[in-house]
JSON list of C-alpha atoms in Angstrom, two decimals:
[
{"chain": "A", "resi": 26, "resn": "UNK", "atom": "CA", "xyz": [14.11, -8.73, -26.95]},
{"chain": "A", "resi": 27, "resn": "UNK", "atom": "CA", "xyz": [10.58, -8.78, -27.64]},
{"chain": "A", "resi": 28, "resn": "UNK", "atom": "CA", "xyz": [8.05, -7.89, -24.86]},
{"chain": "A", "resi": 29, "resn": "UNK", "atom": "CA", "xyz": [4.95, -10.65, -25.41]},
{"chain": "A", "resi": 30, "resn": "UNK", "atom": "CA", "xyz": [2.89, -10.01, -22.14]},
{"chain": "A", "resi": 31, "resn": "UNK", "atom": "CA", "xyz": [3.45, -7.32, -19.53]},
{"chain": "A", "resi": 32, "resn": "UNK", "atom": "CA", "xyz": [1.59, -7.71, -15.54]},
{"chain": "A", "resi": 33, "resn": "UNK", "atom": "CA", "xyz": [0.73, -3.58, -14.87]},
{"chain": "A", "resi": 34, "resn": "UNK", "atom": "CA", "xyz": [-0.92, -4.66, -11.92]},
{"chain": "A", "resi": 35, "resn": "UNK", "atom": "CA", "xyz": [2.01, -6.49, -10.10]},
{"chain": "A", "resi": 36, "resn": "UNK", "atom": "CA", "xyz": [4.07, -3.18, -10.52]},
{"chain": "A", "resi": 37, "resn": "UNK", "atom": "CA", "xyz": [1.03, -1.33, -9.60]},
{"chain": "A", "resi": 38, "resn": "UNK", "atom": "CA", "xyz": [-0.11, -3.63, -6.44]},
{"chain": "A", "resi": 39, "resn": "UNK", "atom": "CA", "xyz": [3.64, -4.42, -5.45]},
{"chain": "A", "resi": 40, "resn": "UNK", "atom": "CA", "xyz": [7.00, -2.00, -4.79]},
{"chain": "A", "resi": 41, "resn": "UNK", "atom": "CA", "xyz": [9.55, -4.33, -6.68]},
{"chain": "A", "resi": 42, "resn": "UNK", "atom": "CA", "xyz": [12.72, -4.95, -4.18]},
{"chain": "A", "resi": 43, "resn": "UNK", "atom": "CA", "xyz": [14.42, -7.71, -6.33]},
{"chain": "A", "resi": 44, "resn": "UNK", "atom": "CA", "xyz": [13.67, -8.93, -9.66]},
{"chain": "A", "resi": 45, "resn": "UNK", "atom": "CA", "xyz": [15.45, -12.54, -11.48]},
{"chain": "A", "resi": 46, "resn": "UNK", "atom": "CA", "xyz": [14.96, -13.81, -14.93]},
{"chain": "A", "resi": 47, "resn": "UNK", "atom": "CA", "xyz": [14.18, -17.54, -15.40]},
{"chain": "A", "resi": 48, "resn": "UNK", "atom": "CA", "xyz": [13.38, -19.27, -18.67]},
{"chain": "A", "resi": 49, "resn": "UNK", "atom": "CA", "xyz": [9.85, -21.09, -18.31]},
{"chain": "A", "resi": 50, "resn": "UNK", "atom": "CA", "xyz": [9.17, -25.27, -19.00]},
{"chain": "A", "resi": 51, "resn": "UNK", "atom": "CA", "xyz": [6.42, -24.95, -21.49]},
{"chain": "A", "resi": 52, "resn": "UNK", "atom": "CA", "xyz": [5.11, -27.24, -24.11]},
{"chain": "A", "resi": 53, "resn": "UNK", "atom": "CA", "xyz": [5.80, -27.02, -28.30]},
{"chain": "A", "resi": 54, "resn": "UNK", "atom": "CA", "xyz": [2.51, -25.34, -29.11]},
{"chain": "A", "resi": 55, "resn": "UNK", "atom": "CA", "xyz": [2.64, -23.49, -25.65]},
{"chain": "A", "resi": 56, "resn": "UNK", "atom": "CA", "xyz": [5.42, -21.47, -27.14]},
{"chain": "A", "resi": 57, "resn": "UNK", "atom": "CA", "xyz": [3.96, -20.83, -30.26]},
{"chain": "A", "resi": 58, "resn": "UNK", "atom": "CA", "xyz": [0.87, -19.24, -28.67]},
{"chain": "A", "resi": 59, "resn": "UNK", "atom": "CA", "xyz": [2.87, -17.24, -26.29]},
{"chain": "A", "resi": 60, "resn": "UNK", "atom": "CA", "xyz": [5.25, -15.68, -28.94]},
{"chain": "A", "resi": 61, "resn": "UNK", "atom": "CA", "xyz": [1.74, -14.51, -30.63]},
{"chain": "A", "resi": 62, "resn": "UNK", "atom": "CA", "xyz": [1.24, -12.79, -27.75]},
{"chain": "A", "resi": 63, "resn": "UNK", "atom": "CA", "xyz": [-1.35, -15.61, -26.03]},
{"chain": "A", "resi": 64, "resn": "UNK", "atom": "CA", "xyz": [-1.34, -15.02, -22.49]},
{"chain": "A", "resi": 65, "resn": "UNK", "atom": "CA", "xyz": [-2.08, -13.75, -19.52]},
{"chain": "A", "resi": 66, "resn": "UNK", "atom": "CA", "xyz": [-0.44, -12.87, -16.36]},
{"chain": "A", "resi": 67, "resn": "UNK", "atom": "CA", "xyz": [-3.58, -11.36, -15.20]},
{"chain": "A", "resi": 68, "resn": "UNK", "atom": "CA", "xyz": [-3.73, -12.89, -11.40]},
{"chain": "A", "resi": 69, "resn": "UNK", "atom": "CA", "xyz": [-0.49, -15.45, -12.06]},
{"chain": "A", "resi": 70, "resn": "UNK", "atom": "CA", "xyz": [1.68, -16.09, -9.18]},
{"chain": "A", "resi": 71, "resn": "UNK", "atom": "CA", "xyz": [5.23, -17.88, -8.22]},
{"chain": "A", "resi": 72, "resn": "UNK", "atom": "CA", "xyz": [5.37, -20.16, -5.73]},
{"chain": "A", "resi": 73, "resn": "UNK", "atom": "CA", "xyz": [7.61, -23.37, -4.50]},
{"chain": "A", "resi": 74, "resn": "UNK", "atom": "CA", "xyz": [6.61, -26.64, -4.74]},
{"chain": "A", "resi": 75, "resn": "UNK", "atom": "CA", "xyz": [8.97, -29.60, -4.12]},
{"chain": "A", "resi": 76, "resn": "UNK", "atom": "CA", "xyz": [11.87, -26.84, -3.72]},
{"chain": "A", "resi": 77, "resn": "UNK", "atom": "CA", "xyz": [11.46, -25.72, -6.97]},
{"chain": "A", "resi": 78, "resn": "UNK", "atom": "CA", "xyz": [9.45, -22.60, -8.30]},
{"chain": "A", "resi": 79, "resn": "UNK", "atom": "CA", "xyz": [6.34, -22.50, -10.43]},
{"chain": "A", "resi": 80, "resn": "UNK", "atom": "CA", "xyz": [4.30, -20.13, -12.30]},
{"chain": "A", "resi": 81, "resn": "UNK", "atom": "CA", "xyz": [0.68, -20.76, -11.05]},
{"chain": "A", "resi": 82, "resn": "UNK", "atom": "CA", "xyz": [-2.83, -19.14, -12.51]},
{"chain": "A", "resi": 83, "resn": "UNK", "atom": "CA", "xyz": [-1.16, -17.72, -15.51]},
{"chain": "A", "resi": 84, "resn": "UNK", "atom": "CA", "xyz": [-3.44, -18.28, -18.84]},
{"chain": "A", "resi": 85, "resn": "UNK", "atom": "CA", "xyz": [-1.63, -19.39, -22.53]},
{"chain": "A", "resi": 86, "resn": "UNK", "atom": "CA", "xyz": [-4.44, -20.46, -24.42]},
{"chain": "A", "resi": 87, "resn": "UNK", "atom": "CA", "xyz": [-4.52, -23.10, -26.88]},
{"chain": "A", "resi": 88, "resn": "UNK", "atom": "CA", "xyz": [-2.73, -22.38, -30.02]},
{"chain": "A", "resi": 89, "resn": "UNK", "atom": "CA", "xyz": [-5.01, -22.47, -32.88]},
{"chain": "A", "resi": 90, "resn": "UNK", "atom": "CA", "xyz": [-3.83, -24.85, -35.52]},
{"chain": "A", "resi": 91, "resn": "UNK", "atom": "CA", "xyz": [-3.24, -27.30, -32.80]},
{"chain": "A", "resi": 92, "resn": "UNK", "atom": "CA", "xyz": [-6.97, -28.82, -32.77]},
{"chain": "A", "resi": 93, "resn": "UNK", "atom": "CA", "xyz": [-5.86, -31.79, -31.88]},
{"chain": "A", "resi": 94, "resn": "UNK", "atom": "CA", "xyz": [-5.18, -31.20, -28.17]},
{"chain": "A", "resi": 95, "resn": "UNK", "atom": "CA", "xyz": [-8.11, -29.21, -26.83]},
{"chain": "A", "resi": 96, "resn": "UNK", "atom": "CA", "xyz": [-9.57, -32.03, -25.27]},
{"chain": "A", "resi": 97, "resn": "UNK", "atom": "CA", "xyz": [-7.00, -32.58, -22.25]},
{"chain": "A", "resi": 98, "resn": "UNK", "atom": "CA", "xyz": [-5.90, -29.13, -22.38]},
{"chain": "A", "resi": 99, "resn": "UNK", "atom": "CA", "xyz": [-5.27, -27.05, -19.27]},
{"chain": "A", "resi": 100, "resn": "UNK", "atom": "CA", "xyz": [-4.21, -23.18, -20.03]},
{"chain": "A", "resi": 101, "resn": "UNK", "atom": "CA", "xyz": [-3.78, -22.55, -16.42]},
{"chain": "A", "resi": 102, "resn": "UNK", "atom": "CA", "xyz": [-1.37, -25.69, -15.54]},
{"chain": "A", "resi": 103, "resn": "UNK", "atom": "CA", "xyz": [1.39, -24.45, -13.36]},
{"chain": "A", "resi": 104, "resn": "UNK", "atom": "CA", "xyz": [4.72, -24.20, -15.20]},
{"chain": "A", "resi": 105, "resn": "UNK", "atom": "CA", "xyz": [8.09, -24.77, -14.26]},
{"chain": "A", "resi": 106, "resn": "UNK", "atom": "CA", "xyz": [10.65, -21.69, -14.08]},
{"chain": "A", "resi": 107, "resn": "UNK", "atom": "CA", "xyz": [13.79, -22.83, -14.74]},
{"chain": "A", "resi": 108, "resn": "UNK", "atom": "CA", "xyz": [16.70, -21.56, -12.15]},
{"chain": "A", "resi": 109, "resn": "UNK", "atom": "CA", "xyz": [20.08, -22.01, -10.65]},
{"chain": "A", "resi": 110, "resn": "UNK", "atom": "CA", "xyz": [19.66, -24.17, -7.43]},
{"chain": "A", "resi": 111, "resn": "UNK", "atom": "CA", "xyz": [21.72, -21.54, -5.54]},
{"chain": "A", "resi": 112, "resn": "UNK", "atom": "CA", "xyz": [19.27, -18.72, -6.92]},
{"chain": "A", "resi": 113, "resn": "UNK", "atom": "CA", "xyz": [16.43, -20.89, -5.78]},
{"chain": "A", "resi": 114, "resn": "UNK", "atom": "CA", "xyz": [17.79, -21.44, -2.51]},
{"chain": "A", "resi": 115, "resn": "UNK", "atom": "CA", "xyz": [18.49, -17.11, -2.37]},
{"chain": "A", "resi": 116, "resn": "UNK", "atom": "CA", "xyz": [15.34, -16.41, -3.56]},
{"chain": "A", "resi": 117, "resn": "UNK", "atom": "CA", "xyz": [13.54, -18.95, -0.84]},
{"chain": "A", "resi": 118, "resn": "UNK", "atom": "CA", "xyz": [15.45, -17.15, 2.59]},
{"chain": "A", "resi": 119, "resn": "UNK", "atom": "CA", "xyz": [14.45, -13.84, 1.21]},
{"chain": "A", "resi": 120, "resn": "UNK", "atom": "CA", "xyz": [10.92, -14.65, 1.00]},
{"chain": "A", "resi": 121, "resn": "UNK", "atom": "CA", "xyz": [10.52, -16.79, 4.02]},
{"chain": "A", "resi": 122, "resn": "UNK", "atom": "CA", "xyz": [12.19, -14.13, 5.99]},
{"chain": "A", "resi": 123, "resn": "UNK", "atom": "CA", "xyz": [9.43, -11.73, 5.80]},
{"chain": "A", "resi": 124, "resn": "UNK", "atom": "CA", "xyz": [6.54, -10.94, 3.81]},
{"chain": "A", "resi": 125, "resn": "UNK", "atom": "CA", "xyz": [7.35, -10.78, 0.55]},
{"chain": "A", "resi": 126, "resn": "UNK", "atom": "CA", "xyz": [5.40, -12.51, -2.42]},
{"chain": "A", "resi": 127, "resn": "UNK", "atom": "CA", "xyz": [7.08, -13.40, -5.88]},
{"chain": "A", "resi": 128, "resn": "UNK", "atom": "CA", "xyz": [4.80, -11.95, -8.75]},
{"chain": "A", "resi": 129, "resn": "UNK", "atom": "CA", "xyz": [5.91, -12.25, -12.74]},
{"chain": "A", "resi": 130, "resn": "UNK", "atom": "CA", "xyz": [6.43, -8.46, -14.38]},
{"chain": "A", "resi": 131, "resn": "UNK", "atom": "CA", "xyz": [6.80, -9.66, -18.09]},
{"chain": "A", "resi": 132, "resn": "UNK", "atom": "CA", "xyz": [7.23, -12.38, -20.73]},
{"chain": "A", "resi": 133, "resn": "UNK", "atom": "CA", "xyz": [9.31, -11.94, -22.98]},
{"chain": "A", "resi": 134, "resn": "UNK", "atom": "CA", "xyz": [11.83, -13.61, -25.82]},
{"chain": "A", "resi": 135, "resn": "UNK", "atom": "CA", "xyz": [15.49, -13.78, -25.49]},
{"chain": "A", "resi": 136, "resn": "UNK", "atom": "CA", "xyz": [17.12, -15.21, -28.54]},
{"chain": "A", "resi": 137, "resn": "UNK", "atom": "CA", "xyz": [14.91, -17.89, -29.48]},
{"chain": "A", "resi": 138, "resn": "UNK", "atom": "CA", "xyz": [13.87, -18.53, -25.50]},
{"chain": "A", "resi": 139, "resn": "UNK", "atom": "CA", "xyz": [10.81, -17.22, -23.90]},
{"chain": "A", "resi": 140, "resn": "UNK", "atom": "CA", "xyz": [11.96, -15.84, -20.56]},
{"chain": "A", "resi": 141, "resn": "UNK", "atom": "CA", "xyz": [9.97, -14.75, -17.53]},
{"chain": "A", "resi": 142, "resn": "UNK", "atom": "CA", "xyz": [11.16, -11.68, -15.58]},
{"chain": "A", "resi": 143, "resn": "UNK", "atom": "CA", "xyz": [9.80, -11.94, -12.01]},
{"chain": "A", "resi": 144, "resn": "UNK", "atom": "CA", "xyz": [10.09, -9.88, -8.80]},
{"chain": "A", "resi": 145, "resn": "UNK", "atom": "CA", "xyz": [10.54, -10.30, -5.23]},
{"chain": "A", "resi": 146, "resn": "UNK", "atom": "CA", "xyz": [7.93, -7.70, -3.96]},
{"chain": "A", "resi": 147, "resn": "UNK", "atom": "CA", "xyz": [6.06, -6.12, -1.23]},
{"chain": "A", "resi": 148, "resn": "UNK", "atom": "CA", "xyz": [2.74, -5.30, -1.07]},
{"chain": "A", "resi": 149, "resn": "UNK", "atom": "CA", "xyz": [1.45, -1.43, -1.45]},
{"chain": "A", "resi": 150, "resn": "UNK", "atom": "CA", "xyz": [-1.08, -0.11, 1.04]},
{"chain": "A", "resi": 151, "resn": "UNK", "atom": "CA", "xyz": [-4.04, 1.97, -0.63]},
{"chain": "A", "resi": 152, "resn": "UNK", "atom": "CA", "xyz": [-2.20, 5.62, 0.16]},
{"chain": "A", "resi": 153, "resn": "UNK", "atom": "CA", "xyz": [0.58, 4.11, -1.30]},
{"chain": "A", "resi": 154, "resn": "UNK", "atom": "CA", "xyz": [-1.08, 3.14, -4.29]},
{"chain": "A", "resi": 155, "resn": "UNK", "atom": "CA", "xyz": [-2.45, 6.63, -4.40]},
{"chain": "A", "resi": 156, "resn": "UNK", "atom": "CA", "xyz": [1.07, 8.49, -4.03]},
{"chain": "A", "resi": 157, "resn": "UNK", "atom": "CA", "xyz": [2.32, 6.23, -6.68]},
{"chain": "A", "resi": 158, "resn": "UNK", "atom": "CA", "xyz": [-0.88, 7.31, -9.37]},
{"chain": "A", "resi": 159, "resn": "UNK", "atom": "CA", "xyz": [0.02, 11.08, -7.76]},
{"chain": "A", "resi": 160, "resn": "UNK", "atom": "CA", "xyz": [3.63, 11.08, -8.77]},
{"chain": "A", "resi": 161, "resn": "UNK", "atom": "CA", "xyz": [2.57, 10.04, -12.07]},
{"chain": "A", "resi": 162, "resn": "UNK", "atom": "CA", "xyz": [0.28, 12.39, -13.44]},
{"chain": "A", "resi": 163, "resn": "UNK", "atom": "CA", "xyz": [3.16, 15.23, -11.77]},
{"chain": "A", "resi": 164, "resn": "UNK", "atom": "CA", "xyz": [5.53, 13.54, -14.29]},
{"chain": "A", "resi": 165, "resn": "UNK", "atom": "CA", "xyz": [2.68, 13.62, -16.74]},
{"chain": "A", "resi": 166, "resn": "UNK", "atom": "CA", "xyz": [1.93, 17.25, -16.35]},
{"chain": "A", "resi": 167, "resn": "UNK", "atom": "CA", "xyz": [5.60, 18.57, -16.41]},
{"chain": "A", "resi": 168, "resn": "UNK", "atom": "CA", "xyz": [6.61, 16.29, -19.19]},
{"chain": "A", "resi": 169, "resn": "UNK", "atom": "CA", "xyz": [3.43, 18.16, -21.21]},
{"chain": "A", "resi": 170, "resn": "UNK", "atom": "CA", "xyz": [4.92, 21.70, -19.85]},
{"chain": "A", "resi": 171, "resn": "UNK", "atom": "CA", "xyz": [8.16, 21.06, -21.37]},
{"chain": "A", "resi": 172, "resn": "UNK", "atom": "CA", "xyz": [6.46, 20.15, -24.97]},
{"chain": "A", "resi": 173, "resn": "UNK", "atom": "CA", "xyz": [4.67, 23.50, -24.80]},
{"chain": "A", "resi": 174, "resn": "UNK", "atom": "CA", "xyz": [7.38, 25.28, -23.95]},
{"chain": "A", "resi": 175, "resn": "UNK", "atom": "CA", "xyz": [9.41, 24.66, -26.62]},
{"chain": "A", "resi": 176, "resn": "UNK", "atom": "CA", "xyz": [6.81, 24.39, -29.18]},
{"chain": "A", "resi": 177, "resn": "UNK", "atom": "CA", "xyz": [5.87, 28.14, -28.26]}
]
């Protein structure tokens, strides 16, 4: 498994309740740019449209030696995820229920399949955001103690 693009800010901005995996409907030289490591998840979204889910606003840009198709080429087109009806149909009373949002974590390959890893989240308020950097460097610092201490 081979991590191509990871979303920091989703994990950052969001406290993950749930996450899925769902493989992505992407064109030929789509998937050649993305397994280079061409995109973005940088603002991306899920969201359902005709009772099905789609990844909105993320950016694959155009893959190089295919010069050919830059003129009609979107990079931000929304893209099919590819799911179980019965997941969809989970996934669609847990977010209507409340107020979650469905944001993508990571890309990333599977065999020969580029799979999306997505998560049913809840958004962080700013002192939560702050507890969360907080906890971190306290990880940071003791992980740093324990080097020293048995380098000395």
């Amino acid at each position: 498994m081979k991590i191509l693009a990871n979303n920091k800010r989703a994990v950052f901005d969001y406290e993950i309740l749930v996450s899925y995996e769902a493989g992505l409907v992407l064109l030929g030289h789509e998937v050649k740019s993305v397994k280079q490591g061409n995109i973005s998840l940088k603002e991306s979204y899920i969201d359902f449209r005709d009772g099905d889910l789609y990844l909105l606003k993320a950016h694959i840009s155009l893959y190089k030696p295919a010069s050919g198709l830059k003129a009609g080429y979107d990079p931000v087109r929304p893209r099919k995820l590819l799911l179980k009806k019965s997941e969809i149909a989970q996934i669609a009373g847990k977010k209507h229920g409340s107020g979650l949002t469905l944001v993508p974590i990571k890309i990333y390959t599977k065999n020969s399949f580029v799979k999306l890893e997505f998560g049913l989240g809840q958004g962080r308020k700013k002192y939560d955001k702050r507890e969360v950097i907080k906890k971190r460097e306290v990880e940071r610092e003791l992980s740093n103690l324990k080097k020293r201490a048995v380098r000395g």
